[in-house]
Coordinates of N, CA and C in Angstrom, one line a residue:
Chain N
E822 N -45.4 132.9 -39.1 CA -44.3 132.1 -38.8 C -44.6 131.2 -37.6
A823 N -44.2 129.9 -37.7 CA -44.5 129.0 -36.7 C -43.7 129.4 -35.4
E824 N -44.3 129.1 -34.2 CA -43.7 129.5 -33.0 C -43.6 128.3 -32.0
V825 N -42.7 128.5 -31.1 CA -42.6 127.5 -30.0 C -43.6 128.0 -28.9
A826 N -44.4 127.1 -28.5 CA -45.5 127.4 -27.5 C -45.1 127.0 -26.2
Q827 N -45.3 127.9 -25.2 CA -45.0 127.5 -23.8 C -46.1 127.9 -22.9
S828 N -46.4 127.1 -21.9 CA -47.4 127.5 -20.9 C -47.0 126.9 -19.6
P829 N -47.4 127.6 -18.5 CA -48.1 128.9 -18.5 C -47.2 130.0 -18.8
R830 N -47.6 131.2 -19.0 CA -46.8 132.4 -19.2 C -46.2 132.8 -17.9
Y831 N -47.0 132.8 -16.8 CA -46.5 133.2 -15.5 C -47.0 132.1 -14.5
K832 N -46.1 131.9 -13.5 CA -46.5 130.9 -12.5 C -45.9 131.4 -11.1
I833 N -46.8 131.5 -10.1 CA -46.3 131.9 -8.8 C -46.6 130.6 -7.9
T834 N -45.6 130.2 -7.2 CA -45.8 129.1 -6.3 C -45.1 129.3 -5.0
E835 N -45.5 128.5 -4.0 CA -44.8 128.6 -2.7 C -43.6 127.6 -2.7
K836 N -42.6 128.0 -2.0 CA -41.5 127.1 -1.9 C -42.0 125.7 -1.3
S837 N -41.3 124.7 -1.7 CA -41.6 123.3 -1.4 C -42.7 122.7 -2.2
Q838 N -43.4 123.5 -3.0 CA -44.4 123.0 -3.9 C -43.8 122.5 -5.2
A839 N -44.6 121.7 -5.9 CA -44.2 121.2 -7.2 C -44.7 122.2 -8.3
V840 N -44.0 122.3 -9.4 CA -44.4 123.1 -10.5 C -44.0 122.5 -11.8
A841 N -44.7 122.7 -12.8 CA -44.4 122.1 -14.1 C -44.6 123.1 -15.2
F842 N -43.8 123.0 -16.2 CA -43.9 123.8 -17.4 C -44.0 123.0 -18.6
W843 N -44.7 123.5 -19.6 CA -44.9 122.7 -20.8 C -44.4 123.5 -22.1
C844 N -43.9 122.7 -23.0 CA -43.4 123.3 -24.3 C -43.8 122.5 -25.5
D845 N -44.3 123.1 -26.5 CA -44.6 122.5 -27.7 C -43.7 123.1 -28.8
P846 N -42.7 122.4 -29.3 CA -41.8 123.0 -30.3 C -42.4 123.2 -31.6
I847 N -41.7 123.8 -32.5 CA -42.2 123.9 -33.9 C -42.2 122.5 -34.5
S848 N -43.3 122.3 -35.3 CA -43.5 121.0 -35.9 C -42.2 120.6 -36.7
G849 N -41.8 119.4 -36.4 CA -40.6 118.8 -37.2 C -39.3 119.1 -36.6
H850 N -39.3 119.9 -35.5 CA -38.0 120.2 -34.9 C -37.6 119.1 -33.9
A851 N -36.6 118.4 -34.2 CA -36.2 117.2 -33.5 C -35.4 117.6 -32.2
T852 N -34.8 118.7 -32.2 CA -33.9 119.1 -31.0 C -34.7 120.2 -30.2
L853 N -34.8 119.9 -28.9 CA -35.5 120.8 -28.0 C -34.6 121.0 -26.8
Y854 N -34.7 122.3 -26.4 CA -33.9 122.8 -25.3 C -34.7 123.4 -24.2
W855 N -34.3 123.2 -22.9 CA -34.8 124.0 -21.8 C -33.7 124.9 -21.3
Y856 N -33.9 126.2 -21.2 CA -33.0 127.1 -20.6 C -33.6 127.8 -19.4
R857 N -32.8 128.2 -18.5 CA -33.2 129.0 -17.3 C -32.5 130.4 -17.5
Q858 N -33.2 131.5 -17.3 CA -32.6 132.8 -17.4 C -33.0 133.6 -16.2
I859 N -31.9 133.8 -15.4 CA -32.1 134.6 -14.2 C -31.9 136.1 -14.6
L860 N -32.7 137.0 -14.0 CA -32.7 138.4 -14.4 C -31.3 138.9 -14.4
G861 N -30.9 139.5 -15.6 CA -29.6 140.1 -15.7 C -28.5 139.2 -16.2
Q862 N -28.9 137.9 -16.5 CA -28.0 137.0 -16.9 C -28.4 136.4 -18.3
G863 N -27.5 135.6 -18.9 CA -27.9 135.0 -20.1 C -28.6 133.6 -19.9
P864 N -29.2 133.1 -20.9 CA -29.8 131.8 -20.8 C -28.8 130.7 -20.4
E865 N -29.2 129.9 -19.4 CA -28.3 128.8 -19.0 C -29.0 127.5 -19.4
L866 N -28.3 126.6 -20.1 CA -28.8 125.4 -20.6 C -29.1 124.4 -19.5
L867 N -30.3 123.9 -19.4 CA -30.7 122.9 -18.4 C -30.6 121.5 -19.0
V868 N -31.3 121.4 -20.1 CA -31.4 120.1 -20.7 C -31.6 120.2 -22.2
Q869 N -31.1 119.3 -23.0 CA -31.2 119.2 -24.4 C -31.7 117.9 -24.8
F870 N -32.7 117.8 -25.7 CA -33.3 116.6 -26.2 C -33.0 116.5 -27.7
Q871 N -32.8 115.3 -28.2 CA -32.8 115.0 -29.6 C -33.9 113.9 -29.7
D872 N -35.0 114.3 -30.4 CA -36.2 113.5 -30.3 C -36.5 113.2 -28.9
E873 N -36.7 111.9 -28.5 CA -37.1 111.7 -27.1 C -35.9 111.4 -26.2
S874 N -34.7 111.5 -26.7 CA -33.5 111.2 -25.9 C -32.8 112.4 -25.3
V875 N -32.3 112.3 -24.1 CA -31.6 113.4 -23.5 C -30.2 113.4 -24.1
V876 N -29.7 114.5 -24.6 CA -28.4 114.7 -25.2 C -27.5 115.2 -24.1
D877 N -28.0 116.2 -23.4 CA -27.2 116.9 -22.4 C -28.0 117.3 -21.2
D878 N -27.8 116.9 -20.0 CA -28.5 117.4 -18.8 C -27.5 117.6 -17.7
S879 N -26.3 117.9 -18.1 CA -25.2 118.1 -17.2 C -25.4 119.2 -16.2
Q880 N -26.2 120.2 -16.6 CA -26.5 121.4 -15.7 C -27.8 121.3 -15.1
L881 N -28.5 120.2 -15.2 CA -29.9 120.1 -14.6 C -29.7 119.6 -13.2
P882 N -30.2 120.4 -12.2 CA -30.2 119.9 -10.8 C -31.1 118.7 -10.6
K883 N -30.6 117.6 -10.7 CA -31.4 116.4 -10.8 C -32.1 116.0 -9.5
D884 N -31.6 116.6 -8.4 CA -32.3 116.2 -7.2 C -33.7 116.8 -7.1
R885 N -34.0 117.9 -7.9 CA -35.3 118.5 -7.8 C -35.9 118.8 -9.2
F886 N -35.1 118.8 -10.2 CA -35.6 119.0 -11.6 C -35.7 117.7 -12.4
S887 N -36.7 117.7 -13.2 CA -36.8 116.5 -14.2 C -37.4 117.1 -15.5
A888 N -37.0 116.4 -16.5 CA -37.6 116.8 -17.8 C -37.8 115.6 -18.7
E889 N -38.9 115.6 -19.4 CA -39.2 114.5 -20.3 C -39.8 115.0 -21.6
R890 N -39.6 114.1 -22.6 CA -40.1 114.4 -23.9 C -40.5 113.0 -24.5
L891 N -41.5 112.5 -23.9 CA -41.8 111.0 -24.1 C -42.0 110.6 -25.6
K892 N -42.7 111.4 -26.4 CA -43.0 111.0 -27.7 C -42.1 111.8 -28.7
G893 N -41.1 112.5 -28.2 CA -40.3 113.2 -29.1 C -40.9 114.5 -29.7
V894 N -42.0 114.9 -29.1 CA -42.7 116.1 -29.6 C -42.6 117.2 -28.5
D895 N -43.7 117.3 -27.7 CA -43.8 118.3 -26.6 C -43.0 117.8 -25.4
S896 N -42.7 118.7 -24.5 CA -41.9 118.4 -23.4 C -42.4 119.1 -22.1
T897 N -42.0 118.5 -21.0 CA -42.4 119.0 -19.7 C -41.2 119.1 -18.8
L898 N -41.0 120.2 -18.1 CA -40.0 120.4 -17.2 C -40.7 120.6 -15.8
K899 N -40.2 119.8 -14.8 CA -40.8 119.8 -13.5 C -39.8 120.2 -12.4
I900 N -40.2 120.9 -11.4 CA -39.4 121.2 -10.3 C -40.2 120.7 -9.0
Q901 N -39.5 119.9 -8.2 CA -40.2 119.5 -7.0 C -39.1 119.1 -6.0
P902 N -39.0 119.8 -4.9 CA -39.8 120.9 -4.5 C -39.1 122.2 -5.0
A903 N -39.9 123.2 -5.2 CA -39.4 124.5 -5.7 C -38.7 125.2 -4.5
E904 N -37.6 125.9 -4.8 CA -36.9 126.7 -3.9 C -36.9 128.2 -4.3
L905 N -36.6 129.1 -3.4 CA -36.7 130.5 -3.7 C -35.7 130.9 -4.8
G906 N -34.6 130.2 -4.9 CA -33.6 130.5 -5.9 C -34.0 130.0 -7.3
D907 N -35.1 129.3 -7.4 CA -35.6 128.8 -8.7 C -36.3 129.9 -9.5
S908 N -36.6 131.0 -8.8 CA -37.3 132.1 -9.5 C -36.5 132.6 -10.7
A909 N -37.1 132.5 -11.8 CA -36.4 132.8 -13.1 C -37.4 132.7 -14.2
M910 N -36.8 133.0 -15.4 CA -37.6 132.7 -16.7 C -37.1 131.4 -17.2
Y911 N -38.1 130.5 -17.5 CA -37.7 129.2 -18.1 C -38.1 129.3 -19.6
L912 N -37.1 129.1 -20.4 CA -37.2 129.2 -21.8 C -37.1 127.9 -22.5
C913 N -38.0 127.7 -23.5 CA -37.9 126.5 -24.3 C -37.5 126.9 -25.7
A914 N -36.7 126.2 -26.4 CA -36.2 126.5 -27.7 C -36.2 125.2 -28.5
S915 N -36.3 125.3 -29.9 CA -36.2 124.1 -30.7 C -35.5 124.5 -32.0
K916 N -35.0 123.4 -32.6 CA -34.3 123.6 -33.9 C -34.5 122.3 -34.7
A917 N -34.3 122.5 -36.0 CA -34.3 121.3 -36.9 C -33.1 121.4 -37.8
G918 N -32.2 120.4 -37.8 CA -31.1 120.4 -38.7 C -30.2 121.6 -38.6
G919 N -30.0 122.3 -39.7 CA -29.2 123.4 -39.8 C -29.9 124.7 -39.5
S920 N -31.1 124.7 -39.1 CA -31.9 125.9 -38.9 C -31.4 126.5 -37.6
P921 N -31.7 127.9 -37.4 CA -31.3 128.5 -36.1 C -32.2 128.1 -35.0
L922 N -31.9 128.5 -33.8 CA -32.6 128.2 -32.6 C -33.9 129.1 -32.6
H923 N -35.0 128.5 -32.3 CA -36.2 129.3 -32.2 C -36.7 129.2 -30.7
F924 N -37.0 130.4 -30.1 CA -37.3 130.4 -28.7 C -38.8 130.7 -28.6
G925 N -39.4 130.1 -27.5 CA -40.7 130.5 -27.0 C -40.7 131.7 -26.2
N926 N -41.9 132.2 -25.7 CA -41.9 133.4 -24.9 C -41.5 133.2 -23.4
G927 N -41.4 131.9 -23.0 CA -40.9 131.6 -21.7 C -42.0 131.5 -20.7
T928 N -41.7 130.9 -19.5 CA -42.6 130.9 -18.4 C -41.8 131.6 -17.2
R929 N -42.4 132.7 -16.7 CA -41.8 133.4 -15.6 C -42.2 132.8 -14.3
L930 N -41.3 132.2 -13.6 CA -41.6 131.5 -12.3 C -41.2 132.4 -11.1
T931 N -42.1 132.6 -10.2 CA -41.8 133.3 -9.0 C -42.1 132.3 -7.8
V932 N -41.1 132.1 -7.0 CA -41.3 131.2 -5.8 C -41.3 132.1 -4.6
T933 N -42.4 131.9 -3.8 CA -42.5 132.8 -2.6 C -42.3 132.0 -1.3
Chain L
A52 N -14.4 122.9 -22.9 CA -15.8 123.3 -22.7 C -16.1 124.6 -23.4
Q53 N -17.3 124.8 -23.8 CA -17.7 126.0 -24.5 C -17.9 127.1 -23.4
S54 N -17.6 128.3 -23.8 CA -18.0 129.5 -22.9 C -18.0 130.7 -23.8
V55 N -18.8 131.7 -23.3 CA -18.9 132.9 -24.0 C -18.8 134.1 -23.0
S56 N -18.1 135.1 -23.4 CA -17.9 136.3 -22.5 C -18.3 137.5 -23.3
Q57 N -19.2 138.3 -22.6 CA -19.6 139.6 -23.2 C -19.1 140.7 -22.2
H58 N -18.4 141.6 -22.8 CA -17.7 142.5 -21.9 C -18.5 143.7 -21.4
N59 N -19.5 144.1 -22.2 CA -20.3 145.3 -21.8 C -21.6 144.8 -21.3
H60 N -21.9 145.1 -20.1 CA -23.2 144.7 -19.5 C -24.3 145.7 -19.8
H61 N -24.0 147.0 -19.7 CA -24.9 148.0 -20.0 C -24.3 149.0 -20.9
V62 N -25.0 149.4 -22.0 CA -24.5 150.4 -22.9 C -25.6 151.4 -23.2
I63 N -25.3 152.7 -23.1 CA -26.2 153.8 -23.4 C -25.7 154.6 -24.5
L64 N -26.5 154.8 -25.5 CA -26.0 155.6 -26.7 C -27.1 156.5 -27.1
S65 N -26.7 157.6 -27.8 CA -27.7 158.5 -28.4 C -28.0 157.9 -29.8
E66 N -29.2 158.3 -30.3 CA -29.5 157.9 -31.7 C -28.4 158.4 -32.6
A67 N -28.1 157.6 -33.7 CA -27.2 157.8 -34.7 C -25.7 157.5 -34.3
A68 N -25.5 157.2 -33.0 CA -24.2 156.8 -32.6 C -23.8 155.4 -33.1
S69 N -22.6 155.1 -33.2 CA -22.2 153.8 -33.7 C -22.1 152.8 -32.5
L70 N -22.3 151.6 -32.8 CA -22.4 150.6 -31.7 C -21.4 149.5 -32.0
E71 N -20.7 149.0 -31.0 CA -19.9 147.8 -31.0 C -20.0 147.1 -29.7
L72 N -20.5 145.9 -29.8 CA -20.6 145.0 -28.6 C -19.6 143.9 -28.7
G73 N -18.8 143.7 -27.6 CA -17.8 142.7 -27.6 C -18.3 141.3 -27.2
C74 N -17.7 140.3 -27.9 CA -18.0 138.9 -27.6 C -16.8 138.1 -27.8
N75 N -16.3 137.3 -26.8 CA -15.2 136.4 -26.9 C -15.7 135.0 -26.6
Y76 N -15.2 134.0 -27.2 CA -15.7 132.7 -27.0 C -14.5 131.7 -26.7
S77 N -14.9 130.6 -26.1 CA -13.9 129.6 -25.9 C -14.5 128.3 -26.4
Y78 N -13.8 127.6 -27.3 CA -14.3 126.3 -27.8 C -13.2 125.7 -28.7
G79 N -12.9 124.5 -28.5 CA -11.8 123.8 -29.1 C -12.1 123.4 -30.5
G80 N -13.3 123.2 -30.9 CA -13.6 122.7 -32.3 C -14.1 123.8 -33.2
T81 N -14.7 123.4 -34.3 CA -15.3 124.3 -35.3 C -16.5 125.0 -34.6
V82 N -16.4 126.3 -34.7 CA -17.5 127.1 -34.0 C -18.5 127.6 -35.0
N83 N -19.7 127.7 -34.5 CA -20.8 128.4 -35.1 C -21.2 129.5 -34.1
L84 N -21.3 130.7 -34.6 CA -21.5 131.8 -33.7 C -22.7 132.6 -34.1
F85 N -23.4 133.1 -33.0 CA -24.7 133.8 -33.2 C -24.8 135.0 -32.3
W86 N -25.6 136.0 -32.8 CA -26.1 137.0 -32.0 C -27.6 137.0 -32.0
Y87 N -28.1 137.0 -30.8 CA -29.6 137.0 -30.6 C -30.0 138.3 -29.9
V88 N -31.2 138.8 -30.2 CA -31.7 140.0 -29.6 C -33.0 139.7 -28.9
Q89 N -33.2 140.4 -27.8 CA -34.4 140.3 -27.1 C -35.0 141.7 -26.8
Y90 N -36.0 142.0 -27.6 CA -36.7 143.3 -27.4 C -37.6 143.2 -26.2
P91 N -37.8 144.4 -25.6 CA -38.7 144.4 -24.3 C -40.0 143.6 -24.5
G92 N -40.3 142.6 -23.7 CA -41.5 141.9 -23.8 C -41.6 140.9 -24.9
Q93 N -40.5 140.6 -25.6 CA -40.5 139.7 -26.7 C -39.5 138.5 -26.4
H94 N -39.7 137.5 -27.3 CA -38.8 136.4 -27.1 C -37.5 136.6 -27.8
L95 N -36.5 135.8 -27.5 CA -35.2 135.9 -28.2 C -35.3 135.6 -29.7
Q96 N -34.7 136.5 -30.5 CA -34.7 136.3 -31.9 C -33.3 136.4 -32.5
L97 N -33.1 135.6 -33.6 CA -31.8 135.6 -34.2 C -31.5 136.9 -34.9
L98 N -30.4 137.5 -34.7 CA -29.9 138.7 -35.4 C -29.0 138.4 -36.5
L99 N -28.1 137.5 -36.3 CA -27.2 137.0 -37.4 C -26.4 135.8 -36.9
K100 N -25.8 135.1 -37.9 CA -25.0 133.9 -37.6 C -23.8 133.8 -38.5
Y101 N -22.8 133.1 -37.9 CA -21.6 132.8 -38.7 C -21.4 131.3 -38.6
F102 N -21.3 130.6 -39.8 CA -21.0 129.2 -39.8 C -19.6 129.0 -40.4
S103 N -19.3 129.7 -41.6 CA -18.1 129.5 -42.2 C -18.0 130.6 -43.3
G104 N -16.9 130.7 -44.0 CA -16.7 131.6 -45.2 C -16.4 133.0 -44.7
D105 N -17.0 134.0 -45.4 CA -16.7 135.4 -45.1 C -16.8 135.7 -43.6
P106 N -15.8 136.1 -43.0 CA -15.9 136.4 -41.6 C -16.7 137.6 -41.2
L107 N -17.1 138.4 -42.2 CA -17.9 139.5 -41.9 C -19.4 139.1 -42.3
V108 N -20.2 139.0 -41.4 CA -21.6 138.6 -41.7 C -22.6 139.7 -41.4
K109 N -23.6 139.8 -42.2 CA -24.6 140.8 -42.1 C -25.9 140.2 -41.7
G110 N -26.6 140.9 -40.8 CA -27.8 140.4 -40.2 C -29.0 141.3 -40.5
I111 N -30.0 141.2 -39.8 CA -31.2 142.0 -40.0 C -31.0 143.4 -39.3
K112 N -31.8 144.3 -39.8 CA -31.8 145.7 -39.2 C -30.5 146.4 -39.2
G113 N -29.6 146.1 -40.2 CA -28.4 146.8 -40.4 C -27.2 146.4 -39.5
F114 N -27.4 145.3 -38.7 CA -26.4 144.8 -37.9 C -25.4 143.9 -38.7
E115 N -24.1 143.9 -38.2 CA -23.1 143.1 -38.8 C -22.2 142.6 -37.7
A116 N -21.5 141.5 -37.9 CA -20.5 141.0 -36.9 C -19.3 140.5 -37.7
E117 N -18.2 140.6 -37.0 CA -16.9 140.1 -37.6 C -16.3 139.0 -36.8
F118 N -16.1 137.9 -37.4 CA -15.4 136.8 -36.7 C -13.9 136.9 -36.9
I119 N -13.2 137.0 -35.8 CA -11.7 137.1 -35.9 C -11.2 135.9 -35.1
K120 N -10.8 134.9 -35.9 CA -10.4 133.6 -35.3 C -9.2 133.7 -34.3
S121 N -8.3 134.5 -34.7 CA -7.1 134.7 -33.9 C -7.3 135.3 -32.5
K122 N -8.4 136.1 -32.5 CA -8.8 136.7 -31.2 C -10.0 136.0 -30.5
F123 N -10.5 135.0 -31.1 CA -11.6 134.3 -30.6 C -12.8 135.3 -30.3
S124 N -13.0 136.2 -31.3 CA -14.0 137.2 -31.0 C -15.0 137.2 -32.1
F125 N -16.2 137.7 -31.8 CA -17.3 137.8 -32.7 C -18.1 139.1 -32.3
N126 N -17.5 140.2 -32.6 CA -18.1 141.5 -32.1 C -19.3 142.0 -33.0
L127 N -20.3 142.5 -32.4 CA -21.5 143.0 -33.1 C -21.3 144.5 -33.4
R128 N -21.7 144.9 -34.6 CA -21.6 146.4 -34.9 C -22.8 146.9 -35.6
K129 N -23.0 148.2 -35.4 CA -24.1 148.9 -36.2 C -23.6 150.3 -36.4
P130 N -23.5 150.8 -37.6 CA -23.0 152.2 -37.8 C -23.8 153.3 -37.1
S131 N -25.1 153.1 -37.1 CA -25.9 154.2 -36.6 C -27.2 153.6 -35.9
V132 N -27.2 153.6 -34.6 CA -28.3 153.0 -33.9 C -29.6 153.9 -33.9
Q133 N -30.7 153.2 -33.7 CA -32.0 153.9 -33.6 C -32.6 153.6 -32.2
W134 N -33.6 154.4 -31.9 CA -34.2 154.2 -30.6 C -34.8 152.8 -30.5
S135 N -35.3 152.2 -31.6 CA -35.9 150.9 -31.7 C -34.9 149.8 -31.5
D136 N -33.6 150.1 -31.4 CA -32.6 149.1 -31.2 C -32.4 148.8 -29.7
T137 N -33.1 149.6 -28.8 CA -33.1 149.3 -27.4 C -33.6 147.9 -27.1
A138 N -32.7 147.1 -26.5 CA -32.9 145.7 -26.3 C -31.8 145.1 -25.6
E139 N -31.9 143.8 -25.3 CA -30.8 143.0 -24.8 C -30.2 142.1 -25.8
Y140 N -28.9 142.1 -25.9 CA -28.2 141.4 -27.0 C -27.3 140.3 -26.4
F141 N -27.5 139.1 -27.0 CA -26.8 137.9 -26.5 C -25.9 137.3 -27.6
C142 N -24.7 137.0 -27.2 CA -23.8 136.3 -28.1 C -23.9 134.8 -27.7
A143 N -23.8 133.9 -28.7 CA -23.9 132.5 -28.4 C -22.9 131.7 -29.3
V144 N -22.5 130.6 -28.8 CA -21.6 129.7 -29.6 C -22.3 128.3 -29.6
M145 N -22.3 127.7 -30.8 CA -22.8 126.3 -30.9 C -21.7 125.4 -31.2
G146 N -21.6 124.4 -30.3 CA -20.5 123.4 -30.5 C -21.1 122.1 -31.0
G147 N -20.4 121.0 -30.7 CA -20.9 119.7 -31.2 C -22.2 119.4 -30.6
T148 N -22.9 118.5 -31.2 CA -24.3 118.0 -30.8 C -25.3 119.2 -30.7
Y149 N -25.0 120.3 -31.4 CA -26.0 121.4 -31.4 C -26.1 122.0 -30.0
K150 N -25.1 122.0 -29.2 CA -25.2 122.6 -27.9 C -24.9 124.1 -28.0
Y151 N -25.9 124.9 -27.6 CA -25.8 126.4 -27.6 C -25.4 126.9 -26.2
I152 N -24.4 127.7 -26.1 CA -24.0 128.4 -24.9 C -24.1 129.9 -25.1
F153 N -24.8 130.6 -24.2 CA -25.0 132.0 -24.3 C -24.1 132.8 -23.4
G154 N -23.8 134.0 -23.8 CA -23.1 135.0 -22.9 C -24.1 135.6 -21.9
T155 N -23.7 136.4 -21.1 CA -24.5 137.1 -20.0 C -25.4 138.2 -20.6
G156 N -25.1 138.6 -21.8 CA -26.0 139.6 -22.4 C -25.5 141.1 -22.2
T157 N -25.8 141.9 -23.1 CA -25.6 143.4 -23.0 C -26.9 144.1 -23.2
R158 N -27.2 144.9 -22.2 CA -28.4 145.7 -22.3 C -28.1 147.0 -22.9
L159 N -28.7 147.3 -24.1 CA -28.5 148.5 -24.8 C -29.7 149.4 -24.6
K160 N -29.4 150.7 -24.3 CA -30.5 151.7 -24.3 C -30.1 152.8 -25.2
V161 N -31.0 153.1 -26.1 CA -30.7 154.2 -27.1 C -31.6 155.3 -26.8
L162 N -31.0 156.5 -26.6 CA -31.7 157.7 -26.2 C -32.2 158.4 -27.4
A163 N -33.4 158.8 -27.5 CA -34.0 159.5 -28.6 C -33.5 160.9 -28.7

């Protein structure tokens, strides 16, 4: 079964440093999502893309977070500068049309 | 605005016990409802979904859920749990533009 690929799997960074996460959705999936999941909580939507366009980024802290999907395929989420409170699992998911949401394994970020 | 509320944060059951996890949602339009499961060390996976029609939907591994429109609920049930059902369960609602909102999750532990 095709999977959503994410890298790196784990990332440790110091506060005030920049960090980036990469996601490659399932081929043909036009809709791509970035979620943040803090331990003990549910996934929180950060940004949603339809092809290369942002559909919803209302919950993205735009002073430090940015996301792009330049060619409408893979996507990058960046944090600059990272803060201690950004420690969380960052999940990427994708879907096509009426198909269900498919998640990647996530990137676990620890900010020290 | 969409929102999802899960009432039980932690549930501990013995094998063969019956399970019911509560989920209430808030959304003004036509809802599509989902239950996702996250087994230890694995990514989120779809358990079952409701789009329309029969309000009682059956999913994988013997799980089912009932959509009760008048109560804005979509509770997850299983008649007899197994040790392998130990996982975290998330209820989600999809509104317009394929925006998925997740609940805070219920951590289920099944004792052998």
